[in-house]
mmCIF file of C-alpha atoms in Angstrom:
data_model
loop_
_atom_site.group_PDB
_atom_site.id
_atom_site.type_symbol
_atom_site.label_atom_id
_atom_site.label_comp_id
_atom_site.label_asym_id
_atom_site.label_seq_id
_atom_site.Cartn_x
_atom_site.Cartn_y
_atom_site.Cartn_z
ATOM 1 C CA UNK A 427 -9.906 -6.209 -13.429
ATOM 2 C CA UNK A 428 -6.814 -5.911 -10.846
ATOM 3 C CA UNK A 429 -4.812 -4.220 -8.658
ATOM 4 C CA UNK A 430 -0.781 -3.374 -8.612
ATOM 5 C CA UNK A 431 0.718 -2.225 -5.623
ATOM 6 C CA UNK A 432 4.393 -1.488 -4.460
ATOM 7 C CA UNK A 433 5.885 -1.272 -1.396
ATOM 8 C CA UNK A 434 8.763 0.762 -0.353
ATOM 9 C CA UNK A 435 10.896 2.467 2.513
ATOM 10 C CA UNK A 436 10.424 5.880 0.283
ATOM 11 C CA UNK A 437 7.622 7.453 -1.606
ATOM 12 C CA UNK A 438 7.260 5.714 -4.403
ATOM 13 C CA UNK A 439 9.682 3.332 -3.828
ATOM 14 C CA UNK A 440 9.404 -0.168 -4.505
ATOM 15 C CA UNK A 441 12.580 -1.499 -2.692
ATOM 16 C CA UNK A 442 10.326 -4.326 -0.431
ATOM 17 C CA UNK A 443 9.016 -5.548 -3.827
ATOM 18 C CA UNK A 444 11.332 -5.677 -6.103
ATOM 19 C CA UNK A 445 10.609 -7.828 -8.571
ATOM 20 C CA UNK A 446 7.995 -5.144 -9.911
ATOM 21 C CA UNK A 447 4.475 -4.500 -8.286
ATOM 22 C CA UNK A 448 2.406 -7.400 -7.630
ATOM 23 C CA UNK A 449 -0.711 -7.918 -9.162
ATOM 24 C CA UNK A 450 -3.945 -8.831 -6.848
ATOM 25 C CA UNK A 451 -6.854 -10.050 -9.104
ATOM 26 C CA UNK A 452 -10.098 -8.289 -8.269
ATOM 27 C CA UNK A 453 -12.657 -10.410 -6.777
ATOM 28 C CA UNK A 454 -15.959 -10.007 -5.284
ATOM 29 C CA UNK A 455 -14.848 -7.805 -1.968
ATOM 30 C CA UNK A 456 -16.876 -8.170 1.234
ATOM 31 C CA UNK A 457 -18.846 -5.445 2.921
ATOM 32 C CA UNK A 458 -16.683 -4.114 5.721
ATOM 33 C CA UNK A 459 -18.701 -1.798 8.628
ATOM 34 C CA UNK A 460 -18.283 2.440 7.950
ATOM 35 C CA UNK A 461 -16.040 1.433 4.793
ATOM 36 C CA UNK A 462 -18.343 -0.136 2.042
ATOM 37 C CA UNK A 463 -16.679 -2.654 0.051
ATOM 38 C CA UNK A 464 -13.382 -3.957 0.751
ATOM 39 C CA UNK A 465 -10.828 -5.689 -1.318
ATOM 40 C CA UNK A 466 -8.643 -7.724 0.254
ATOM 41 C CA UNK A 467 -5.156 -8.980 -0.804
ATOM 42 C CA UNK A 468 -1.668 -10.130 0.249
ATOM 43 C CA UNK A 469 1.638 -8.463 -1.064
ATOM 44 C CA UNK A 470 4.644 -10.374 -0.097
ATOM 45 C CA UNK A 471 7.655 -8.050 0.850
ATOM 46 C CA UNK A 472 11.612 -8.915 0.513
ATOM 47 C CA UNK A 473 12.502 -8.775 4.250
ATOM 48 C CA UNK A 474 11.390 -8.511 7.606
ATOM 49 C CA UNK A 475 9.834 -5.396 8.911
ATOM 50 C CA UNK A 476 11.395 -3.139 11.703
ATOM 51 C CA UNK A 477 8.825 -2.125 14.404
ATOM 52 C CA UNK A 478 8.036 1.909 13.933
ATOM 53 C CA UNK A 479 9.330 1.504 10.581
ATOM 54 C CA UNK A 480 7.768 3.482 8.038
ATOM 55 C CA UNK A 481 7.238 2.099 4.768
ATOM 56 C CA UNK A 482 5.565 3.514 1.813
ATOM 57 C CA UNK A 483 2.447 1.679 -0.335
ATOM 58 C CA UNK A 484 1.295 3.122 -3.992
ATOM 59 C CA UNK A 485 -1.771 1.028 -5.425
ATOM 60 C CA UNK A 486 -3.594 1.614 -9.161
ATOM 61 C CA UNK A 487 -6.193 -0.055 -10.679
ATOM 62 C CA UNK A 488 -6.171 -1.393 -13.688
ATOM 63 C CA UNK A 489 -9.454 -1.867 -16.024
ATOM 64 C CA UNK A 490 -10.323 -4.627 -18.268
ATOM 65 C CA UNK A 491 -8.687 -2.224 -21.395
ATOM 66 C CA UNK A 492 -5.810 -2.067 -19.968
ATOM 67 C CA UNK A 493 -6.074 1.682 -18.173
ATOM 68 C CA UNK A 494 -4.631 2.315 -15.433
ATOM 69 C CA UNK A 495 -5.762 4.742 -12.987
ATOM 70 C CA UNK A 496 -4.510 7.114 -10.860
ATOM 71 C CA UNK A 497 -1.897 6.039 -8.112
ATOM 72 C CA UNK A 498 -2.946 6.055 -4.488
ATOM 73 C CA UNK A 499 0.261 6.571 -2.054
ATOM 74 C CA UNK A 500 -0.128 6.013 1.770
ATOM 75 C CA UNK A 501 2.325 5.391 4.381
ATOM 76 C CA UNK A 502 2.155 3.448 7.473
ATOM 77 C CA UNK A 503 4.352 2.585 10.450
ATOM 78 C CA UNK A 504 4.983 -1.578 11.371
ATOM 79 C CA UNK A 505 3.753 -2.326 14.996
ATOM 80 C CA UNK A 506 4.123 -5.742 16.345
ATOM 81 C CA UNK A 507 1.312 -7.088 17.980
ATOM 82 C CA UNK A 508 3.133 -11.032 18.335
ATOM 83 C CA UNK A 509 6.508 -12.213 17.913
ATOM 84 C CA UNK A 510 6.394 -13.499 14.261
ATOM 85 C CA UNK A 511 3.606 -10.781 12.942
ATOM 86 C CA UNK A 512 2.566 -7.197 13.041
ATOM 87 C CA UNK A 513 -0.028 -4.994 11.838
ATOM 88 C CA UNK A 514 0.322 -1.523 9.745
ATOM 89 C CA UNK A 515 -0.859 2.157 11.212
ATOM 90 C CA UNK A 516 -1.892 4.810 9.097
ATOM 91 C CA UNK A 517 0.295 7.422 9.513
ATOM 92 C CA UNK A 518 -2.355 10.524 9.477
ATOM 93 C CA UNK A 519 -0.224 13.842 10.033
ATOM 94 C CA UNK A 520 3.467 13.699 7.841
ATOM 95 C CA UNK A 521 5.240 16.336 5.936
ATOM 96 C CA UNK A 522 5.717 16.678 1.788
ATOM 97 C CA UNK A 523 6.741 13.558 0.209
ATOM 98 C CA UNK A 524 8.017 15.147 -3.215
ATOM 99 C CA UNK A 525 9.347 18.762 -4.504
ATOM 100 C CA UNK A 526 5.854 19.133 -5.345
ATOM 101 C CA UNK A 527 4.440 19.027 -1.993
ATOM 102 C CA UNK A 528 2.744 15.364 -2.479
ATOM 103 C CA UNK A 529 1.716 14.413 1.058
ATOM 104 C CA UNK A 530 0.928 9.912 1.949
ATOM 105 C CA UNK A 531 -1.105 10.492 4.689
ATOM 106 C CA UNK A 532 -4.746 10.516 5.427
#
């Protein structure tokens, strides 16, 4: 049914959206080469971005009941590719997020 996602400059956090996680209505997705189908969204954060600034997403899914599922964490780093926009790298290699050795990257 949708998607909530948070994003943060911790893991788990949800500092950049504050106001709660926003909600991205599942829609048809379009078929994206080597990754299937792809959902596509746009989650507005509270302030700029710092180039090679890491920031923290979590994203669940939640079913037409009302379940949620369980909560995908990932962190990237901000690289500017103009002077008013940037895109996101996944960070693949990081240490343990949490005391109990949760780990963001791919």
């Amino acid at each position: 049914d949708h998607y909530l996602v948070t994003v943060g400059t911790s893991y788990s956090g949800m500092d950049l959206t504050s106001n709660g996680p926003i909600r991205i209505n599942h829609v048809g997705g379009y078929e994206s080469t080597g990754e299937g189908q792809v959902q596509l969204g746009v989650v507005p954060v509270g302030r700029d971005l710092v180039p090679g600034e890491h920031i923290y997403i979590s994203l669940w899914a939640v079913n037409m009941v009302g379940l949620n599922s369980d909560v995908a964490h990932a962190t990237f780093e901000t690289v500017p590719s103009n002077p008013t926009s940037g895109v996101l790298d996944l960070v693949r290699r990081c240490e343990a997020q949490s005391c109990q050795g949760h780990c963001t990257c791919a």
